[in-house]
Short mmCIF file of C-alpha atoms in Angstrom, two decimals:
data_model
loop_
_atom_site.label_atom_id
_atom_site.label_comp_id
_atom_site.label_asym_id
_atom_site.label_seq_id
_atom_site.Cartn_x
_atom_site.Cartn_y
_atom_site.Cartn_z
CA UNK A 1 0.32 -9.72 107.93
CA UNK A 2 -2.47 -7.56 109.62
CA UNK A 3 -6.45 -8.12 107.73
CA UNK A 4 -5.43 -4.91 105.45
CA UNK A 5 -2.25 -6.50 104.02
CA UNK A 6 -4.09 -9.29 103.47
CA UNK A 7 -7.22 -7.70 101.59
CA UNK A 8 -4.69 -5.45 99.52
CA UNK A 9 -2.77 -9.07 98.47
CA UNK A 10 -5.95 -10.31 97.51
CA UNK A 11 -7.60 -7.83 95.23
CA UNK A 12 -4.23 -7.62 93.41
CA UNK A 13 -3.90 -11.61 92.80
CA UNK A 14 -7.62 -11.92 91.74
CA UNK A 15 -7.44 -8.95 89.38
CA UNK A 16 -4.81 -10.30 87.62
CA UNK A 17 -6.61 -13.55 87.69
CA UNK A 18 -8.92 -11.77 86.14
CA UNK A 19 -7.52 -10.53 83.60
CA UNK A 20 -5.04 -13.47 82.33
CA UNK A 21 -8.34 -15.00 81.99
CA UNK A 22 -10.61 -12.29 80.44
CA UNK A 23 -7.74 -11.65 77.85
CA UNK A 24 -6.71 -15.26 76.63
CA UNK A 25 -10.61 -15.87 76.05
CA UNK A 26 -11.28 -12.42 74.29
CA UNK A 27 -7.90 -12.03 72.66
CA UNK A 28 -5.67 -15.80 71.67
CA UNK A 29 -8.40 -18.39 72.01
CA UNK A 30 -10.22 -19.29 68.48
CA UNK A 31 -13.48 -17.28 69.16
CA UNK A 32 -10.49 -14.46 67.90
CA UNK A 33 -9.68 -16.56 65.00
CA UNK A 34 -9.22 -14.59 61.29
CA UNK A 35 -12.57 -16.25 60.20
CA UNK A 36 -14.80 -15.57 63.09
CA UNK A 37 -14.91 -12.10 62.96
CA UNK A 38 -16.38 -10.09 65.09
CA UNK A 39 -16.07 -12.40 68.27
CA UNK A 40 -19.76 -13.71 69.77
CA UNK A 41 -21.04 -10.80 72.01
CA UNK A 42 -20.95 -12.80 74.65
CA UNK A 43 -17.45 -12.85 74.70
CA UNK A 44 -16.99 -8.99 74.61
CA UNK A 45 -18.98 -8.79 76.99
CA UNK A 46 -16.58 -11.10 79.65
CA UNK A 47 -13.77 -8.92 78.30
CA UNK A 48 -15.11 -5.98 78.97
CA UNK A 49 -16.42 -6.67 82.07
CA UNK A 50 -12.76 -8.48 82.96
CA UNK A 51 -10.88 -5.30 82.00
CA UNK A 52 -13.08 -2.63 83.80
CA UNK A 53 -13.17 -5.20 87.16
CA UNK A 54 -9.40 -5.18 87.21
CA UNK A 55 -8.72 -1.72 86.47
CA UNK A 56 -11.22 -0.57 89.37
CA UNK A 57 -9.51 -2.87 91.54
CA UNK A 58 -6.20 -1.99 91.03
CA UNK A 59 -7.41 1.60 91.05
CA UNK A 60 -8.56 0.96 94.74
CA UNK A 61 -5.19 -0.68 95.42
CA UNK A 62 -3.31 2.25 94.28
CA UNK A 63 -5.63 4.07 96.61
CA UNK A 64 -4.72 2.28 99.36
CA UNK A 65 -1.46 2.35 98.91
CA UNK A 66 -0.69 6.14 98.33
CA UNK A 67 1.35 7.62 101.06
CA UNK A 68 2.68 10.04 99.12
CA UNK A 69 1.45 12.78 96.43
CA UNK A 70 3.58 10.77 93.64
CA UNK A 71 1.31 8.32 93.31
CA UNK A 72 -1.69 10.09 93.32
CA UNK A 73 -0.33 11.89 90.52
CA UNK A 74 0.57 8.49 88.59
CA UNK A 75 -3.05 7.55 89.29
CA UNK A 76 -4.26 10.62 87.52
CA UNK A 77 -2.35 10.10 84.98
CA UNK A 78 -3.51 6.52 84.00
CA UNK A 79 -6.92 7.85 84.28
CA UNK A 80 -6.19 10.61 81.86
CA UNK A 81 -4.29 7.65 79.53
CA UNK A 82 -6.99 5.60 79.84
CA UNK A 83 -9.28 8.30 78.58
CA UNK A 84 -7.00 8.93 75.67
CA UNK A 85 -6.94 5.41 74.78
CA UNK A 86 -10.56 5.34 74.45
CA UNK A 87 -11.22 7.90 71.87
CA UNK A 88 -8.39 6.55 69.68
CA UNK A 89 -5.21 8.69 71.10
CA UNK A 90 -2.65 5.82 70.54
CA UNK A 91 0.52 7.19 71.52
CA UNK A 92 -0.07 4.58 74.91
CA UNK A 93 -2.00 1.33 75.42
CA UNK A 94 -4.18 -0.95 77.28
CA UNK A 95 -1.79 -3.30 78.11
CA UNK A 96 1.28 -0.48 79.06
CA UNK A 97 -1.79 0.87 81.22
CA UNK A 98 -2.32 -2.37 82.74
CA UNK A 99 1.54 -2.95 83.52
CA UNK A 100 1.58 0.54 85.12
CA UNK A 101 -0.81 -0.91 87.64
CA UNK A 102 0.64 -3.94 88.30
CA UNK A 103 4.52 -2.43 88.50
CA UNK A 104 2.88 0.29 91.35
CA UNK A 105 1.22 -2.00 93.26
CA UNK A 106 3.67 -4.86 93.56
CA UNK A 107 3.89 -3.84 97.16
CA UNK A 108 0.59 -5.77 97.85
CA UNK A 109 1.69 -8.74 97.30
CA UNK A 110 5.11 -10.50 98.08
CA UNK A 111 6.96 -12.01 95.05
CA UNK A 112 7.07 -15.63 95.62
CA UNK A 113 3.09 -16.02 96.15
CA UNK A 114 2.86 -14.06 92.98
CA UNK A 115 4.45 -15.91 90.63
CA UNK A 116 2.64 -19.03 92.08
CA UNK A 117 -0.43 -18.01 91.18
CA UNK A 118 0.94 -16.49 87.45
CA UNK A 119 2.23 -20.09 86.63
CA UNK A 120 -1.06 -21.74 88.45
CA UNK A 121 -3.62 -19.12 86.42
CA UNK A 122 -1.56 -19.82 82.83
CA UNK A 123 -2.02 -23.88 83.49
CA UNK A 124 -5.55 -23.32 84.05
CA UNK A 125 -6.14 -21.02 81.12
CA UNK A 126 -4.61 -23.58 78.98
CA UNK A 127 -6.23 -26.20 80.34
CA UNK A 128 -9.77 -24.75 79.59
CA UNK A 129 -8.98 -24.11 75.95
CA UNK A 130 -7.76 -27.44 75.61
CA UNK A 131 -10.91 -28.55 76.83
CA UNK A 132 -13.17 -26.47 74.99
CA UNK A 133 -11.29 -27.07 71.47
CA UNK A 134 -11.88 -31.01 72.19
CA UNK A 135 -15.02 -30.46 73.25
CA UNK A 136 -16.25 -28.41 69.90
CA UNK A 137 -17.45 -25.53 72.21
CA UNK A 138 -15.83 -23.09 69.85
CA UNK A 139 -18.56 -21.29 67.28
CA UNK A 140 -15.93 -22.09 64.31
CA UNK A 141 -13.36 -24.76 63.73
CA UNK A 142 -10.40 -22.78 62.86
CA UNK A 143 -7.88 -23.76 60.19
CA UNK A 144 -6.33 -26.29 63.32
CA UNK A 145 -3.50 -27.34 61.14
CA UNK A 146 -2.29 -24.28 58.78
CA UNK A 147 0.45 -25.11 56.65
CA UNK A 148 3.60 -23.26 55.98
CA UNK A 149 4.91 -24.79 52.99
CA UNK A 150 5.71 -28.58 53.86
CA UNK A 151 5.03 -27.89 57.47
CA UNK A 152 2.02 -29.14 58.86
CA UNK A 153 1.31 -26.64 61.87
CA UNK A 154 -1.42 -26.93 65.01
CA UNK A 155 -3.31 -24.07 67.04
CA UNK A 156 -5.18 -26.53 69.53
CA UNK A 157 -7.89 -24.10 69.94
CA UNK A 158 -5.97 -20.88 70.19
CA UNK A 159 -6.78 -18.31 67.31
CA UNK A 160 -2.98 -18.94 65.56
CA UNK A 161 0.11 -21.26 65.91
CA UNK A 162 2.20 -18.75 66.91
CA UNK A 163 -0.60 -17.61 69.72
CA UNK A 164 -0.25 -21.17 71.19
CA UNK A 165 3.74 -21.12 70.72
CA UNK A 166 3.98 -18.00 72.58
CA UNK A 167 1.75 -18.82 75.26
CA UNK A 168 3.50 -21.88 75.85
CA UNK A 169 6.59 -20.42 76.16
CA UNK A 170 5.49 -17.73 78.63
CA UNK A 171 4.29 -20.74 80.65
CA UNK A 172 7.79 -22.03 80.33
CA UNK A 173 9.29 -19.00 81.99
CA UNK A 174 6.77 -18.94 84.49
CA UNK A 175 8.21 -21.98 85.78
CA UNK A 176 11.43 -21.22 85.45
CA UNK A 177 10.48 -18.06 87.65
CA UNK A 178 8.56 -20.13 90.09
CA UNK A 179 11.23 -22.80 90.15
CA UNK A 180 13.65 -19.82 91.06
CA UNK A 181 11.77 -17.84 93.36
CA UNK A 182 11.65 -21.67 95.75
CA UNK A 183 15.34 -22.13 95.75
CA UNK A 184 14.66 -25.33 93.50
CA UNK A 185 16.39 -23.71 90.20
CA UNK A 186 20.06 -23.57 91.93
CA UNK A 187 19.31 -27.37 93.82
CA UNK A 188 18.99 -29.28 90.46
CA UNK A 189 21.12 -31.82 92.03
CA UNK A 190 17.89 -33.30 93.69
CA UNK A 191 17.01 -35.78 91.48
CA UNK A 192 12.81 -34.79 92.10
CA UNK A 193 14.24 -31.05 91.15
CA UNK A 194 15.79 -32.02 87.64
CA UNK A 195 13.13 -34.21 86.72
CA UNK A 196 10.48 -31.21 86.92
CA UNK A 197 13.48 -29.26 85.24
CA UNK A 198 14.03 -31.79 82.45
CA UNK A 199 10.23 -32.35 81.75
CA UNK A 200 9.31 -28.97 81.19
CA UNK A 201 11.98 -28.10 78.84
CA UNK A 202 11.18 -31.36 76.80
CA UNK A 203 7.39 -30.35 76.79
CA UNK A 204 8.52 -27.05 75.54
CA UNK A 205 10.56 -28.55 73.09
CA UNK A 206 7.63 -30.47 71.88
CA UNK A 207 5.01 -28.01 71.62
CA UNK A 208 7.54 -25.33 69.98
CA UNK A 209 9.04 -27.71 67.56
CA UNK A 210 6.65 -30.08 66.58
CA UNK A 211 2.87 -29.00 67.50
CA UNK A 212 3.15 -24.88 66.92
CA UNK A 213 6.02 -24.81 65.09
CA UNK A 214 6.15 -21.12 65.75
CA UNK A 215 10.16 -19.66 64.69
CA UNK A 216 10.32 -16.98 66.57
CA UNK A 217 9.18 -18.92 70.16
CA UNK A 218 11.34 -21.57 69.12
CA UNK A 219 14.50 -18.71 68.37
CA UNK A 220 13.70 -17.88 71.77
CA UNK A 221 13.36 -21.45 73.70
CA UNK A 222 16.90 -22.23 71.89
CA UNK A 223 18.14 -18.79 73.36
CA UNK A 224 16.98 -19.34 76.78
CA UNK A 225 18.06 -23.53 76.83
CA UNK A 226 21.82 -21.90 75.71
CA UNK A 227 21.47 -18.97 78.17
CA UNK A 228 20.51 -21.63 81.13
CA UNK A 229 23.39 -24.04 80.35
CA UNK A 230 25.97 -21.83 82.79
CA UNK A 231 23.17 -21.82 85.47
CA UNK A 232 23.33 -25.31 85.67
CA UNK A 233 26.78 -26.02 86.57
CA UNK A 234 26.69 -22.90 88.41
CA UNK A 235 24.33 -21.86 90.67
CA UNK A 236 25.94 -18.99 91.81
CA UNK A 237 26.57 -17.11 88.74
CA UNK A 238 26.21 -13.71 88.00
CA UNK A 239 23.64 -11.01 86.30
CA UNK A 240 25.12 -9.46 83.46
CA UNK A 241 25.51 -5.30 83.78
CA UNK A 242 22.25 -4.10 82.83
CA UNK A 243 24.66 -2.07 79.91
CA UNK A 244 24.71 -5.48 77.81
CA UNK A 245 21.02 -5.80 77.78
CA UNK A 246 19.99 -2.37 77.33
CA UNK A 247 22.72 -2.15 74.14
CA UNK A 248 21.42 -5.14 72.72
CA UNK A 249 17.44 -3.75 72.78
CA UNK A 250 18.99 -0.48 71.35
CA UNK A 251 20.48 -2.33 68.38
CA UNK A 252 17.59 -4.56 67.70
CA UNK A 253 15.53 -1.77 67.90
CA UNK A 254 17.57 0.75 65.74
CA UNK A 255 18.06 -1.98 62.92
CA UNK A 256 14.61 -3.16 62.67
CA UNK A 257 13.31 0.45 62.10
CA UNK A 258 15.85 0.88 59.27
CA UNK A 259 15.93 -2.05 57.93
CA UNK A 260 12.23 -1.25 57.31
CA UNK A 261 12.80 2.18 56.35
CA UNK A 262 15.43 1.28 53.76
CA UNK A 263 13.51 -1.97 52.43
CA UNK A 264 14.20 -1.87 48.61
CA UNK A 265 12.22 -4.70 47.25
CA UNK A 266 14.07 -4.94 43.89
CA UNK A 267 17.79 -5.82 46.11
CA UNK A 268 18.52 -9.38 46.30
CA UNK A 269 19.63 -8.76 49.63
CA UNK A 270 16.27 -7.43 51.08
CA UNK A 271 14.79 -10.27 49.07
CA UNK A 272 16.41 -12.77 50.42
CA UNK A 273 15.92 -11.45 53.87
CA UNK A 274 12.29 -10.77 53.07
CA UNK A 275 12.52 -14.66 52.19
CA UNK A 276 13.72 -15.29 55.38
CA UNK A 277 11.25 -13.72 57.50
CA UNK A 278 8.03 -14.96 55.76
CA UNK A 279 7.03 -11.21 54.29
CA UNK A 280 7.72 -9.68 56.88
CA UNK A 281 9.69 -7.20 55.99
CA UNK A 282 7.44 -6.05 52.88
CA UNK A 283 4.36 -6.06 55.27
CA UNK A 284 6.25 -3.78 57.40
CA UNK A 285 7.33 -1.23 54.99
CA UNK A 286 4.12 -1.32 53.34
CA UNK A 287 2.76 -0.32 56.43
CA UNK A 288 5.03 3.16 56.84
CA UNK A 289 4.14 3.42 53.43
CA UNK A 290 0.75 3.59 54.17
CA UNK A 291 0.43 5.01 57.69
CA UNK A 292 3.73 6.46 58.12
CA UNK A 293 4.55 7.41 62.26
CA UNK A 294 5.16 10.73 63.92
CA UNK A 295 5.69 12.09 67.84
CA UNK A 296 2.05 11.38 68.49
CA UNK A 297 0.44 8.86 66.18
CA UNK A 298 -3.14 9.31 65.84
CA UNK A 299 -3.73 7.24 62.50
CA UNK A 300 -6.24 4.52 61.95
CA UNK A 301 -3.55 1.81 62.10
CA UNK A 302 -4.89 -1.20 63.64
CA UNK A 303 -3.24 -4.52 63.90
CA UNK A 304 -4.11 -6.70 60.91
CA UNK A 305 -6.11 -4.10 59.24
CA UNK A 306 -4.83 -4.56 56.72
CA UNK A 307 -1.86 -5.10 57.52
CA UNK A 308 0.36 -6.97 59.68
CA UNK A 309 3.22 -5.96 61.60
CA UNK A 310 5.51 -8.84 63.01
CA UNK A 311 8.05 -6.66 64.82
CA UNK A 312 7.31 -5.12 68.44
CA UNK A 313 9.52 -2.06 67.41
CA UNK A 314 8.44 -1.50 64.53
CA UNK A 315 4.82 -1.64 65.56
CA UNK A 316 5.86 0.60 68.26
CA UNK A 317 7.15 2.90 66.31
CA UNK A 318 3.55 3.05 64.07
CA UNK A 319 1.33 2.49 66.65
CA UNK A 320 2.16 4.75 69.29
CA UNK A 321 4.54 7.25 67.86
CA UNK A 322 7.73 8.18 68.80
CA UNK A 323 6.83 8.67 72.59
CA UNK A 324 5.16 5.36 73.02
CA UNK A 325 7.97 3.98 71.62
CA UNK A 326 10.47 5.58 73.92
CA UNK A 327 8.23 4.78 76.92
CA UNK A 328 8.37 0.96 76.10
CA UNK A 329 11.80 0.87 75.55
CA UNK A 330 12.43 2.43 78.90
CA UNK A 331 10.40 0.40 80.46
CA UNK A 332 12.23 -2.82 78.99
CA UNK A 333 15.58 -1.15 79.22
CA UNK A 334 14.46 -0.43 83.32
CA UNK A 335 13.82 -4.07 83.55
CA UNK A 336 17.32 -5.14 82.72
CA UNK A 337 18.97 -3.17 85.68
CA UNK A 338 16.32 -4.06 88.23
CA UNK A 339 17.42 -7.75 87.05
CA UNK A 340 20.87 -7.05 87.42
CA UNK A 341 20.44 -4.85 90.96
CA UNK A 342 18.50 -8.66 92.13
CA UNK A 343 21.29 -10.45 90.80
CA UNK A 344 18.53 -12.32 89.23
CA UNK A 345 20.52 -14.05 86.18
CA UNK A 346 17.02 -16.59 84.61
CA UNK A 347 15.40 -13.05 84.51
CA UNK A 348 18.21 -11.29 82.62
CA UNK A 349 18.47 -13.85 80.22
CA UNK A 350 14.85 -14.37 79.30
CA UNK A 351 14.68 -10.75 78.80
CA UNK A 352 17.42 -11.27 76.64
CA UNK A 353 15.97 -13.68 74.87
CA UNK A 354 12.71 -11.91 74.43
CA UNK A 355 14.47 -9.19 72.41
CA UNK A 356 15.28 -11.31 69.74
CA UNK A 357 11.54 -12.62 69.16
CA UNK A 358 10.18 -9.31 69.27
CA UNK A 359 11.97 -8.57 65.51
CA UNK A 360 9.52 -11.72 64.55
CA UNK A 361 6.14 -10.93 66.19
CA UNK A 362 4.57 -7.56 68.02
CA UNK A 363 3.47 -9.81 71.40
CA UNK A 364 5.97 -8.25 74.03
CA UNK A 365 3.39 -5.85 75.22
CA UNK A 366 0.32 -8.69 75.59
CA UNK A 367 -1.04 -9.10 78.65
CA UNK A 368 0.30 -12.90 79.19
CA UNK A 369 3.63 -11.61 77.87
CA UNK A 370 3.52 -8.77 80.58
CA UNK A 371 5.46 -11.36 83.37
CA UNK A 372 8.79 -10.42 82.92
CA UNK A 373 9.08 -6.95 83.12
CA UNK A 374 6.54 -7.25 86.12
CA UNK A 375 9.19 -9.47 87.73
CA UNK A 376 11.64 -7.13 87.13
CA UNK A 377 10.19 -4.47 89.00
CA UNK A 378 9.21 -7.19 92.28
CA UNK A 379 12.53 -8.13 92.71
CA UNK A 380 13.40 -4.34 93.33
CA UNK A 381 11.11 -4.46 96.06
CA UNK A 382 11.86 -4.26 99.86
CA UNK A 383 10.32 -7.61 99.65
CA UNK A 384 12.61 -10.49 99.09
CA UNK A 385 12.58 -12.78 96.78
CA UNK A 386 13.26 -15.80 99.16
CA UNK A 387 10.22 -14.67 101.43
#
């Protein structure tokens, strides 16, 4: 690796440093939380500032890295996106901006030494919220315990349980990815291997079940622990055809739009299911009520204001319009065959998995839940995995 190479792999890890950390301080820690509104100045400040360094470094990477006229295009592009994003033109995002970036200029940086520093960067981040929540450094104590019904629920300094599920659980995958990536996933025969294993599922199991007690991470982390199971006793097994994934996003895409869209509130049936998912499904159709969605949405919808939509498709679908929402479910659906083309089964099935807790909350497209997709599209690469 020539002083180039390693400048290029360097301004991509510490940009994305920069902004796992910019974004879980601006955006899931408590100074978010619903009663400390707006967030201390300070604070916008460091995410501002995080945002702009990493998209003028990764600007400069993709810079660096043209060689050919398609990329300079793509980079024009983002600008223009960017742009539109600004002055409210919401049929794109931030974060879909930010994953452009990333997917382009995987080439900086070889997979293995990525995902090191993803899993390293997430333990950190958690780490210092921890810390400041126990050390009172947050302006507000947010409601640490909110109860759903009987259940007695904890945030631990992030700005909701389900925040502090999800971020967990993207921590979990991390390793799993990491634990891959080192050959240690298919070697659980090693005793020092399984123990590593074992412990982070049971902390997982912990924190989703009993601290957070968030349904849709723990829907997931029951998915994934079932999905794993064959991997176990066989550590050659197979990706499944990228066909099963992409039909299954398809479905769970399709029915959570019509479900919505059909919602009758006075049907015991859409009751009941209303019942099941905590309001959600009321929320949601009050919001097409309300806002409605068309090929380019430029409404004033805004996430929580005043209303909240706990279904990535559906808040696709509202948010961006139908061409946002086609872009992400490309996007996803691409990530499925570039996991199958790696024979990269752990991938497959966490993006399986995935799918079903994006009907519960609209956090695919976060920038800590960004991982998997980015994965995806490093596996693809000319560099392997095993380097």
């Amino acid at each position: 690796m020539d002083r180039i190479d390693i400048i290029k792999q360097r301004l991509y890890l510490f940009s994305y440093i920069v902004l796992m950390a910019a974004s879980m301080l601006y955006m899931y820690s408590e100074f978010n939380s619903v009663d400390q509104l707006p967030e201390p100045g300070y604070v916008k400040m460091i995410w501002w500032a995080g945002i702009s360094a990493f998209l003028v470094l990764q600007a400069t990477l993709l810079l660096l890295n043209i060689n050919d006229r398609i990329k300079m295009s793509c980079l024009i592009i983002l600008v223009g996106l960017f742009a539109l994003d600004v002055i409210g033109f919401k049929s794109i995002n931030l974060q879909i901006i930010c994953l452009s970036f990333l997917i382009m200029n995987r080439e900086s940086v070889c997979f293995k030494k990525f995902i090191k520093v993803d899993f390293v960067t997430r333990l950190v981040c958690i780490a210092l919220v921890l810390m400041m929540f126990f050390c009172g450094i947050f302006p507000s104590q947010y409601d640490v315990y909110v109860p759903r019904g009987d259940t007695i629920r904890s945030s631990l300094g992030f700005n909701h349980p389900n925040s502090f599920g999800g971020y967990c659980l993207y921590i979990l995958i991390s390793f799993l990815l990491f634990f891959y990536s080192t050959g240690r996933l298919q070697n659980l025969k090693k005793i020092s291997n399984f123990f590593w294993f074992l412990l982070m599922f049971i902390t997982g199991f912990f924190i989703e079940f009993v601290y957070a007690d968030s349904r849709s991470s723990q829907v997931t982390f029951i998915l994934m622990v079932l999905l794993i199971i064959p991997l176990v006793f066989n550590k050659n097994i197979k990706s499944f055809k990228p066909l099963l994934g992409i039909f299954i996003l398809l479905i769970m895409t399709l029915t959570s739009v019509m479900v919505v869209f059909y919602y009758n509130q006075f049907s015991t049936f859409f009751v009941k299911l209303n019942d099941l998912t905590s309001n959600r499904l009321f929320l949601q159709n009050e919001a097409f009520k309300l806002f409605g969605f068309n090929l380019f949405n430029v409404s004033d919808f805004a996430q929580g204001n005043p209303i909240w939509v706990d279904n990535q498709y559906v808040y696709n679908l509202i948010s961006t319009g139908v061409i946002g929402s086609l872009i992400y479910t490309y996007i996803y659906a691409k990530s499925f065959v570039n996991a199958h083309k790696a024979n990269c089964y752990i991938l497959y099935i966490v993006l399986i998995a995935l799918i079903f807790k994006g009907s519960f909350e609209s956090t695919l497209i976060d920038y800590y839940a960004l991982l998997p997709i980015i994965c995806s599209f490093f596996m693809v690469n000319k560099i392997s995995m095993k380097q």
